Amino acid sequence: SARSAIGLGIATPISGAGGNRRACTGFEVTTVSESGAVVSQIQSVQNIAGDLRGRIENFARGPKTFAGLALARPLIMGIVNVTPDSFSDGGEHDTTESAIAHGHTLLEHGAVILDVGGESTRPGAQPVDPETEMNRIIPVIRALSESGAVVSADTRHVATMDEAIKVGAKIINDVTGLRDPAARTLIAKTGLSVIIMHMKGEPRTMQTDPRYVWAPGDIFDVLAKNVEECAAAGIARERIAIDPGIGFGQNDLHIAQVLDHIGMLHEIGHTVVLGASRKAFVGRWSTGEQPKGRVAGSIAAALCGNLNGVQILRVHDVAETRQALAVAGRIADSGDQNSG
């Protein structure tokens, strides 16, 4: 089992959801030359020393809570789109009443966080002004927060963030990674938790020929820099989560590489969020299904994150994801139990 391997010193725990139920015996050490050549070597945990040893210790340590929620098991963040044009369910919950009802349904299905958004950030989406966004989501955030839900406001506008905090939001989920210094100042002043996401450019242009030297490493570097900027602005490190922004300026190769290497984000030392639910790559990689037909592929991506210790999974299909995680968790737990 993972716990036994850790005890023998031949493996190190994977920080994040799952604790000592997840471990690795080796690391892929990747270097990128000035010419852009990418070279990877596998080194066993026992043979890693020096600076890499310290980085592995940071990788294994990990946060224990986020926004007051324990991270011993993966948390499901249910998506509430109060929009007419979101790629997956645009228009289905675009009234206050239907959005609130949907939020309660997601809670019943097992969501621990509700992520409420009023602006579609799908590729090519047109921006929404803060006033329109606030009219859509503030009544929903207020109602769900008053009912006891942990609500995240999915917004990149400082004015919307401010109003969302006033009506009870506990988390700000910003697809721009708090690029706006005013947003960093607001979060630092209010003491809220924040999810900073990687996005290449902005929604209208992010999928126009995105380029990286090596996508996992480039995204790692940007997120690590963003974390330092947030910390320098006065945001407590334990309140910062990071999201690699699957599909926000990535082609299919980039997405596959980032999902395959998502565990490396734990080295930054913060809660990791994965949002791959119903995204277009699922259809492209399988049967070409439209968004509602991408549930199985979305769960596959979520389980990939779970195996790599991702703490928060942002999904549309909460009940199905919860079932998949329950089965995966039971299998992982069996390694520490005696048969009898």
Short mmCIF file of C-alpha atoms in Angstrom, two decimals:
data_model
loop_
_atom_site.label_atom_id
_atom_site.label_comp_id
_atom_site.label_asym_id
_atom_site.label_seq_id
_atom_site.Cartn_x
_atom_site.Cartn_y
_atom_site.Cartn_z
CA SER A 1 0.00 0.00 0.00
CA ALA A 2 0.98 3.65 -0.29
CA ARG A 3 1.28 3.99 3.49
CA SER A 4 3.58 0.96 3.72
CA ALA A 5 5.80 2.23 0.90
CA ILE A 6 6.10 5.61 2.62
CA GLY A 7 7.00 3.91 5.88
CA LEU A 8 9.76 1.93 4.17
CA GLY A 9 11.23 5.11 2.72
CA ILE A 10 10.82 4.02 -0.88
CA ALA A 11 7.98 6.44 -1.63
CA THR A 12 6.85 9.92 -0.69
CA PRO A 13 3.24 10.97 -0.13
CA ILE A 14 1.46 12.96 -2.80
CA SER A 15 0.31 16.09 -1.08
CA GLY A 16 -3.36 16.89 -1.25
CA ALA A 17 -6.61 14.97 -1.08
CA GLY A 18 -6.06 11.38 -0.05
CA GLY A 19 -3.17 11.89 2.36
CA ASN A 20 -1.08 8.75 2.69
CA ARG A 21 -3.40 6.85 0.33
CA ARG A 22 -1.44 8.36 -2.56
CA ALA A 23 2.32 8.03 -2.98
CA CYS A 24 5.00 7.97 -5.64
CA THR A 25 8.29 6.09 -5.79
CA GLY A 26 9.95 8.31 -8.38
CA PHE A 27 9.86 11.73 -10.01
CA GLU A 28 10.15 12.85 -13.59
CA VAL A 29 12.82 15.55 -13.57
CA THR A 30 12.39 17.74 -16.65
CA THR A 31 14.77 20.38 -17.91
CA VAL A 32 14.26 22.82 -20.78
CA SER A 33 17.34 24.14 -22.57
CA GLU A 34 17.72 27.64 -24.00
CA SER A 35 16.96 26.17 -27.43
CA GLY A 36 13.66 24.81 -26.13
CA ALA A 37 14.69 21.15 -26.00
CA VAL A 38 12.80 19.25 -23.29
CA VAL A 39 14.66 16.41 -21.55
CA SER A 40 13.05 14.22 -18.88
CA GLN A 41 14.61 11.64 -16.57
CA ILE A 42 12.99 9.44 -13.93
CA GLN A 43 14.72 9.43 -10.55
CA SER A 44 13.71 7.25 -7.62
CA VAL A 45 12.75 8.91 -4.35
CA GLN A 46 15.70 7.21 -2.64
CA ASN A 47 18.25 8.68 -5.05
CA ILE A 48 17.08 12.29 -5.09
CA ALA A 49 19.28 14.66 -3.08
CA GLY A 50 20.31 18.28 -2.79
CA ASP A 51 17.98 21.02 -3.93
CA LEU A 52 15.56 18.49 -5.43
CA ARG A 53 15.16 16.83 -2.03
CA GLY A 54 13.94 20.09 -0.53
CA ARG A 55 11.50 20.59 -3.38
CA ILE A 56 10.11 17.09 -2.87
CA GLU A 57 9.54 17.79 0.81
CA ASN A 58 7.49 20.83 -0.19
CA PHE A 59 5.63 18.65 -2.68
CA ALA A 60 4.73 16.15 0.03
CA ARG A 61 3.73 18.65 2.71
CA GLY A 62 0.67 20.34 1.27
CA PRO A 63 -2.17 22.37 2.81
CA LYS A 64 -4.66 20.77 5.18
CA THR A 65 -7.58 23.17 4.74
CA PHE A 66 -8.93 25.72 2.28
CA ALA A 67 -11.67 28.26 3.04
CA GLY A 68 -12.27 26.44 6.32
CA LEU A 69 -12.83 23.09 4.59
CA ALA A 70 -10.74 20.02 5.38
CA LEU A 71 -8.81 18.61 2.42
CA ALA A 72 -8.38 15.02 3.60
CA ARG A 73 -10.69 13.92 0.78
CA PRO A 74 -11.30 15.58 -2.62
CA LEU A 75 -13.95 18.29 -2.49
CA ILE A 76 -16.52 18.70 -5.23
CA MET A 77 -17.26 22.23 -6.43
CA GLY A 78 -20.61 22.33 -8.21
CA ILE A 79 -21.02 24.76 -11.12
CA VAL A 80 -23.95 27.19 -11.14
CA ASN A 81 -23.95 29.15 -14.40
CA VAL A 82 -26.37 32.10 -14.26
CA THR A 83 -25.75 32.84 -17.94
CA PRO A 84 -27.55 32.64 -21.26
CA ASP A 85 -24.45 31.52 -23.16
CA SER A 86 -22.21 29.18 -21.16
CA PHE A 87 -20.88 26.38 -23.35
CA SER A 88 -22.32 23.50 -21.31
CA ASP A 89 -25.68 24.63 -19.94
CA GLY A 90 -26.22 28.21 -21.07
CA GLY A 91 -29.75 29.40 -20.42
CA GLU A 92 -30.80 26.47 -18.23
CA HIS A 93 -30.33 28.35 -14.96
CA ASP A 94 -30.31 31.97 -16.10
CA THR A 95 -33.01 33.14 -13.70
CA THR A 96 -32.44 33.75 -10.02
CA GLU A 97 -35.00 31.15 -9.00
CA SER A 98 -33.72 28.37 -11.26
CA ALA A 99 -30.09 29.06 -10.32
CA ILE A 100 -30.87 28.88 -6.60
CA ALA A 101 -32.82 25.66 -7.09
CA HIS A 102 -29.97 24.17 -9.11
CA GLY A 103 -27.51 25.11 -6.38
CA HIS A 104 -29.57 23.28 -3.77
CA THR A 105 -29.79 20.24 -6.04
CA LEU A 106 -26.00 20.18 -6.40
CA LEU A 107 -25.63 20.34 -2.61
CA GLU A 108 -27.99 17.39 -2.24
CA HIS A 109 -25.89 15.48 -4.78
CA GLY A 110 -22.71 16.04 -2.77
CA ALA A 111 -21.20 19.39 -3.71
CA VAL A 112 -19.26 21.03 -0.87
CA ILE A 113 -18.72 24.35 -2.69
CA LEU A 114 -21.00 26.11 -5.17
CA ASP A 115 -19.23 28.18 -7.84
CA VAL A 116 -21.65 30.85 -9.08
CA GLY A 117 -20.78 32.68 -12.30
CA GLY A 118 -22.51 35.24 -14.47
CA GLU A 119 -20.08 35.64 -17.37
CA SER A 120 -19.22 32.94 -19.87
CA THR A 121 -15.46 32.61 -20.36
CA ARG A 122 -15.64 29.94 -23.06
CA PRO A 123 -13.26 30.43 -26.02
CA GLY A 124 -14.39 33.41 -28.09
CA ALA A 125 -16.85 34.68 -25.48
CA GLN A 126 -17.65 38.38 -25.42
CA PRO A 127 -17.04 40.18 -22.11
CA VAL A 128 -19.93 41.02 -19.77
CA ASP A 129 -19.98 44.32 -17.90
CA PRO A 130 -19.89 44.12 -14.09
CA GLU A 131 -23.39 45.58 -13.66
CA THR A 132 -24.97 42.85 -15.80
CA GLU A 133 -22.87 40.21 -14.06
CA MET A 134 -23.89 41.46 -10.61
CA ASN A 135 -27.57 41.50 -11.54
CA ARG A 136 -27.25 37.86 -12.48
CA ILE A 137 -25.26 36.43 -9.59
CA ILE A 138 -25.55 38.61 -6.47
CA PRO A 139 -29.13 37.51 -5.59
CA VAL A 140 -28.10 33.88 -6.13
CA ILE A 141 -24.98 34.17 -3.97
CA ARG A 142 -26.98 35.91 -1.25
CA ALA A 143 -29.69 33.24 -1.15
CA LEU A 144 -27.33 30.27 -1.24
CA SER A 145 -25.00 31.80 1.36
CA GLU A 146 -27.92 32.55 3.69
CA SER A 147 -28.95 28.89 3.43
CA GLY A 148 -25.51 27.86 4.76
CA ALA A 149 -23.73 26.95 1.53
CA VAL A 150 -20.05 27.69 0.95
CA VAL A 151 -20.26 29.87 -2.16
CA SER A 152 -17.53 30.85 -4.59
CA ALA A 153 -18.01 33.85 -6.87
CA ASP A 154 -16.65 33.07 -10.33
CA THR A 155 -15.68 36.55 -11.53
CA ARG A 156 -12.77 38.59 -12.84
CA HIS A 157 -14.31 42.00 -12.04
CA VAL A 158 -13.31 43.76 -8.83
CA ALA A 159 -16.70 45.47 -8.43
CA THR A 160 -18.46 42.10 -8.62
CA MET A 161 -16.00 40.56 -6.18
CA ASP A 162 -16.72 43.33 -3.69
CA GLU A 163 -20.50 42.89 -3.89
CA ALA A 164 -20.22 39.10 -3.75
CA ILE A 165 -18.18 39.31 -0.56
CA LYS A 166 -20.77 41.62 1.00
CA VAL A 167 -23.56 39.09 0.42
CA GLY A 168 -21.69 36.09 1.77
CA ALA A 169 -19.26 34.62 -0.78
CA LYS A 170 -16.38 32.80 0.93
CA ILE A 171 -14.19 32.25 -2.13
CA ILE A 172 -13.33 34.31 -5.21
CA ASN A 173 -12.57 32.23 -8.32
CA ASP A 174 -10.76 34.47 -10.82
CA VAL A 175 -9.92 33.10 -14.27
CA THR A 176 -7.38 35.91 -14.74
CA GLY A 177 -5.37 34.87 -11.68
CA LEU A 178 -5.92 38.19 -9.84
CA ARG A 179 -3.97 40.11 -12.47
CA ASP A 180 -5.70 43.30 -11.35
CA PRO A 181 -3.78 44.81 -8.41
CA ALA A 182 -7.09 46.20 -7.10
CA ALA A 183 -8.41 42.64 -6.87
CA ARG A 184 -5.38 41.56 -4.85
CA THR A 185 -5.85 44.53 -2.52
CA LEU A 186 -9.52 43.68 -2.01
CA ILE A 187 -8.86 40.02 -1.22
CA ALA A 188 -6.06 40.93 1.18
CA LYS A 189 -8.30 43.44 2.98
CA THR A 190 -11.29 41.12 3.32
CA GLY A 191 -9.36 37.95 4.19
CA LEU A 192 -11.26 35.81 1.69
CA SER A 193 -9.92 32.68 0.03
CA VAL A 194 -9.12 32.87 -3.67
CA ILE A 195 -8.59 30.54 -6.61
CA ILE A 196 -6.10 31.92 -9.11
CA MET A 197 -6.27 30.32 -12.54
CA HIS A 198 -3.86 30.31 -15.43
CA MET A 199 -5.24 31.78 -18.64
CA LYS A 200 -3.21 32.65 -21.72
CA GLY A 201 -4.50 36.02 -22.89
CA GLU A 202 -8.26 36.56 -22.59
CA PRO A 203 -11.33 34.52 -23.60
CA ARG A 204 -11.82 36.08 -27.04
CA THR A 205 -8.31 35.18 -28.20
CA MET A 206 -6.90 32.56 -25.81
CA GLN A 207 -7.38 29.63 -28.22
CA THR A 208 -5.78 31.40 -31.18
CA ASP A 209 -2.62 29.34 -31.76
CA PRO A 210 -1.49 29.05 -28.10
CA ARG A 211 2.24 28.31 -27.74
CA TYR A 212 4.46 27.12 -24.88
CA VAL A 213 8.00 25.85 -24.55
CA TRP A 214 6.65 23.03 -22.33
CA ALA A 215 3.09 23.64 -21.20
CA PRO A 216 3.20 22.04 -17.72
CA GLY A 217 6.41 23.86 -16.81
CA ASP A 218 5.37 27.20 -18.30
CA ILE A 219 2.01 27.11 -16.48
CA PHE A 220 3.75 26.07 -13.26
CA ASP A 221 6.06 29.09 -13.50
CA VAL A 222 3.21 31.54 -14.13
CA LEU A 223 1.13 30.20 -11.24
CA ALA A 224 4.13 30.24 -8.88
CA LYS A 225 4.78 33.88 -9.84
CA ASN A 226 1.10 34.76 -9.33
CA VAL A 227 1.15 33.17 -5.88
CA GLU A 228 4.16 35.28 -4.90
CA GLU A 229 2.45 38.45 -6.15
CA CYS A 230 -0.67 37.63 -4.15
CA ALA A 231 1.36 36.89 -1.02
CA ALA A 232 3.29 40.14 -1.45
CA ALA A 233 -0.05 41.97 -1.62
CA GLY A 234 -0.95 40.60 1.81
CA ILE A 235 -3.05 37.55 0.94
CA ALA A 236 -2.35 34.72 3.39
CA ARG A 237 -0.79 31.77 1.59
CA GLU A 238 -3.18 29.25 3.11
CA ARG A 239 -6.04 31.14 1.44
CA ILE A 240 -4.61 30.78 -2.09
CA ALA A 241 -5.54 27.91 -4.41
CA ILE A 242 -4.23 27.38 -7.94
CA ASP A 243 -5.90 26.10 -11.12
CA PRO A 244 -3.99 25.24 -14.34
CA GLY A 245 -6.92 26.48 -16.45
CA ILE A 246 -7.58 23.46 -18.67
CA GLY A 247 -8.57 24.72 -22.13
CA PHE A 248 -7.89 28.39 -21.33
CA GLY A 249 -5.23 28.88 -23.99
CA GLN A 250 -4.15 25.27 -24.61
CA ASN A 251 -4.37 22.97 -27.60
CA ASP A 252 -5.02 19.23 -27.25
CA LEU A 253 -1.35 18.36 -26.72
CA HIS A 254 -1.00 21.04 -24.03
CA ILE A 255 -4.14 19.78 -22.24
CA ALA A 256 -2.91 16.18 -22.27
CA GLN A 257 0.51 17.21 -20.97
CA VAL A 258 -0.94 19.37 -18.19
CA LEU A 259 -3.34 16.64 -17.03
CA ASP A 260 -0.52 14.09 -17.14
CA HIS A 261 1.71 16.34 -15.01
CA ILE A 262 -0.88 18.02 -12.79
CA GLY A 263 0.69 16.51 -9.67
CA MET A 264 3.74 18.74 -10.11
CA LEU A 265 1.62 21.73 -9.08
CA HIS A 266 1.71 20.47 -5.49
CA GLU A 267 5.32 21.63 -5.34
CA ILE A 268 4.04 25.22 -5.26
CA GLY A 269 2.53 24.29 -1.89
CA HIS A 270 -1.09 25.35 -2.39
CA THR A 271 -4.50 23.74 -2.84
CA VAL A 272 -4.92 22.55 -6.43
CA VAL A 273 -8.21 22.96 -8.33
CA LEU A 274 -9.08 21.12 -11.55
CA GLY A 275 -11.88 22.21 -13.87
CA ALA A 276 -12.15 19.91 -16.89
CA SER A 277 -15.86 19.18 -16.76
CA ARG A 278 -17.67 18.81 -20.13
CA LYS A 279 -14.95 20.74 -21.95
CA ALA A 280 -14.56 20.47 -25.70
CA PHE A 281 -11.41 18.32 -25.56
CA VAL A 282 -13.48 15.48 -24.07
CA GLY A 283 -15.61 15.38 -27.20
CA ARG A 284 -12.64 15.75 -29.53
CA TRP A 285 -10.77 12.91 -27.85
CA SER A 286 -13.67 10.48 -27.88
CA THR A 287 -16.91 10.33 -29.83
CA GLY A 288 -17.44 14.00 -30.62
CA GLU A 289 -20.23 14.33 -28.10
CA GLN A 290 -21.82 17.66 -27.29
CA PRO A 291 -21.38 19.00 -23.72
CA LYS A 292 -24.06 16.94 -21.98
CA GLY A 293 -22.71 13.78 -23.57
CA ARG A 294 -19.23 14.30 -22.10
CA VAL A 295 -19.97 13.09 -18.57
CA ALA A 296 -17.92 9.87 -18.70
CA GLY A 297 -14.88 11.61 -20.19
CA SER A 298 -15.18 14.41 -17.63
CA ILE A 299 -15.15 11.85 -14.83
CA ALA A 300 -12.04 10.24 -16.34
CA ALA A 301 -10.28 13.62 -16.14
CA ALA A 302 -11.51 14.11 -12.57
CA LEU A 303 -10.16 10.69 -11.55
CA CYS A 304 -6.83 11.59 -13.15
CA GLY A 305 -6.76 14.62 -10.87
CA ASN A 306 -7.82 12.52 -7.89
CA LEU A 307 -4.99 10.05 -8.45
CA ASN A 308 -2.59 12.99 -8.40
CA GLY A 309 -3.92 14.48 -5.17
CA VAL A 310 -6.01 17.33 -6.62
CA GLN A 311 -8.02 18.72 -3.71
CA ILE A 312 -10.95 20.45 -5.46
CA LEU A 313 -12.76 19.22 -8.56
CA ARG A 314 -14.98 21.78 -10.31
CA VAL A 315 -17.74 19.87 -12.10
CA HIS A 316 -21.22 20.06 -13.60
CA ASP A 317 -22.18 16.45 -12.87
CA VAL A 318 -21.86 16.28 -9.11
CA ALA A 319 -23.69 13.02 -8.35
CA GLU A 320 -21.78 11.07 -10.99
CA THR A 321 -18.43 12.48 -9.90
CA ARG A 322 -19.19 11.76 -6.25
CA GLN A 323 -19.98 8.13 -7.10
CA ALA A 324 -16.74 7.73 -9.07
CA LEU A 325 -14.68 9.25 -6.25
CA ALA A 326 -16.37 7.01 -3.67
CA VAL A 327 -15.41 3.88 -5.60
CA ALA A 328 -11.86 5.11 -6.23
CA GLY A 329 -11.49 6.01 -2.56
CA ARG A 330 -12.70 2.60 -1.41
CA ILE A 331 -10.16 0.89 -3.64
CA ALA A 332 -7.34 3.12 -2.35
CA ASP A 333 -8.35 2.50 1.27
CA SER A 334 -8.26 -1.29 0.80
CA GLY A 335 -4.48 -1.30 0.65
CA ASP A 336 -4.31 -0.61 4.39
CA GLN A 337 -6.85 -3.22 5.42
CA ASN A 338 -6.27 -6.89 6.16
CA SER A 339 -8.40 -9.45 4.35
CA GLY A 340 -10.37 -11.69 6.62
#
